Short mmCIF file of C-alpha atoms in Angstrom, two decimals:
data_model
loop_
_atom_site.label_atom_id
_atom_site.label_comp_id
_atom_site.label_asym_id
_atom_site.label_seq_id
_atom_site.Cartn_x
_atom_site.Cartn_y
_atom_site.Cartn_z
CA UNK Y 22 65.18 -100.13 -9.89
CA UNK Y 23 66.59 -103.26 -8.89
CA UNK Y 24 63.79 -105.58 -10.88
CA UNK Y 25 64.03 -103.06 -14.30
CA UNK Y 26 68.04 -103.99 -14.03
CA UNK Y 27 67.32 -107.55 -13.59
CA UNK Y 28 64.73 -107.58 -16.20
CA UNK Y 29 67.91 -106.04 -18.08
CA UNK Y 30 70.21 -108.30 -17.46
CA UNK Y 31 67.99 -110.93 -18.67
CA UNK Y 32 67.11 -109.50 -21.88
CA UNK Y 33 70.78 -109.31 -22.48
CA UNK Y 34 72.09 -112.70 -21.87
CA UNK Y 35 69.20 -114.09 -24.20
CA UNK Y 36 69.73 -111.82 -26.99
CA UNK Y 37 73.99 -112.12 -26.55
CA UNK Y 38 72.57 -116.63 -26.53
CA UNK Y 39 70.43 -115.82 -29.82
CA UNK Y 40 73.87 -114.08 -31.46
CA UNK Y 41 75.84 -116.94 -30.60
CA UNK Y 42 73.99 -119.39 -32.05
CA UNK Y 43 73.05 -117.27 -35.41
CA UNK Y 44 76.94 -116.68 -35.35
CA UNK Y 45 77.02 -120.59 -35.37
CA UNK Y 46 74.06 -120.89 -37.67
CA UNK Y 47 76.19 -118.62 -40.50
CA UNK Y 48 79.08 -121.32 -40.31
CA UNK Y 49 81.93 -120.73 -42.70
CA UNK Y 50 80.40 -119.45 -45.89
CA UNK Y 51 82.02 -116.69 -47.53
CA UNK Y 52 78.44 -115.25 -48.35
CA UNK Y 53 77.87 -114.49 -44.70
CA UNK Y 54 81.57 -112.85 -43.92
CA UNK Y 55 79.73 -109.36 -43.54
CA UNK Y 56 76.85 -110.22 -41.19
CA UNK Y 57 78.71 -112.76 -39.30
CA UNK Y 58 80.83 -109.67 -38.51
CA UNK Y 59 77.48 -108.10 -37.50
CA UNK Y 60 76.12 -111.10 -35.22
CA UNK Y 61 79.74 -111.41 -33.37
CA UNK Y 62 79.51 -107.39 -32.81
CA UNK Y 63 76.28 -108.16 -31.50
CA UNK Y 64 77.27 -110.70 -29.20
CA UNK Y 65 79.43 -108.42 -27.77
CA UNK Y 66 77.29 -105.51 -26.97
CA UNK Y 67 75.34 -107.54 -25.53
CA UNK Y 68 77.68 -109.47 -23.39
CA UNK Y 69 79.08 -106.02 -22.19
CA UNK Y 70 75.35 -105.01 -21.21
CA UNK Y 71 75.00 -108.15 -18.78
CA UNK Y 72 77.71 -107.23 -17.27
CA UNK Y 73 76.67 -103.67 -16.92
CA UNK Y 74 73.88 -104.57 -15.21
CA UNK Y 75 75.39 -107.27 -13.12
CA UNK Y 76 78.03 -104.75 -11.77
CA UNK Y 77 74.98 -102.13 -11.03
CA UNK Y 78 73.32 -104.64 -9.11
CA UNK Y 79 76.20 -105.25 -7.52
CA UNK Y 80 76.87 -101.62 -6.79
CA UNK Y 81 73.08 -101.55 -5.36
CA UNK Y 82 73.48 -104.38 -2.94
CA UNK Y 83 76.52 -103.42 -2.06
CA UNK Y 84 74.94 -99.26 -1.16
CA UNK Y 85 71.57 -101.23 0.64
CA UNK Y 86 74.47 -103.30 2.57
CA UNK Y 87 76.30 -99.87 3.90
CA UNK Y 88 73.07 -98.41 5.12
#
């Protein structure tokens, strides 16, 4: 379990990197107010999945530590 979380985690942070920079990328233009929206959302979810699997990885070395 612990290398699909890592694996995971991974994924994330490089797809949450890949929003930021297309968030960058759209600049100020009025033409990309909607999907900027989208790419920040993005970032986001993605930022909060990390951390999801950070804190279960946590949560799984802390368990393997107790027993």
């Amino acid at each position: 379990m612990w290398e699909i979380l890592a694996a995971h985690q991974k994924y994330a942070e490089g797809m949450r990197r890949r929003a930021e920079a297309d968030v960058a990328d759209a600049g100020a233009d009025e033409a990309w107010v909607y999907p900027r929206l989208t790419l920040a959302w993005a970032e986001r979810y993605y930022t909060a999945e990390r951390d999801l699997a950070d804190a279960m990885l946590a949560d799984i070395e802390e368990l393997e530590g107790e027993q």
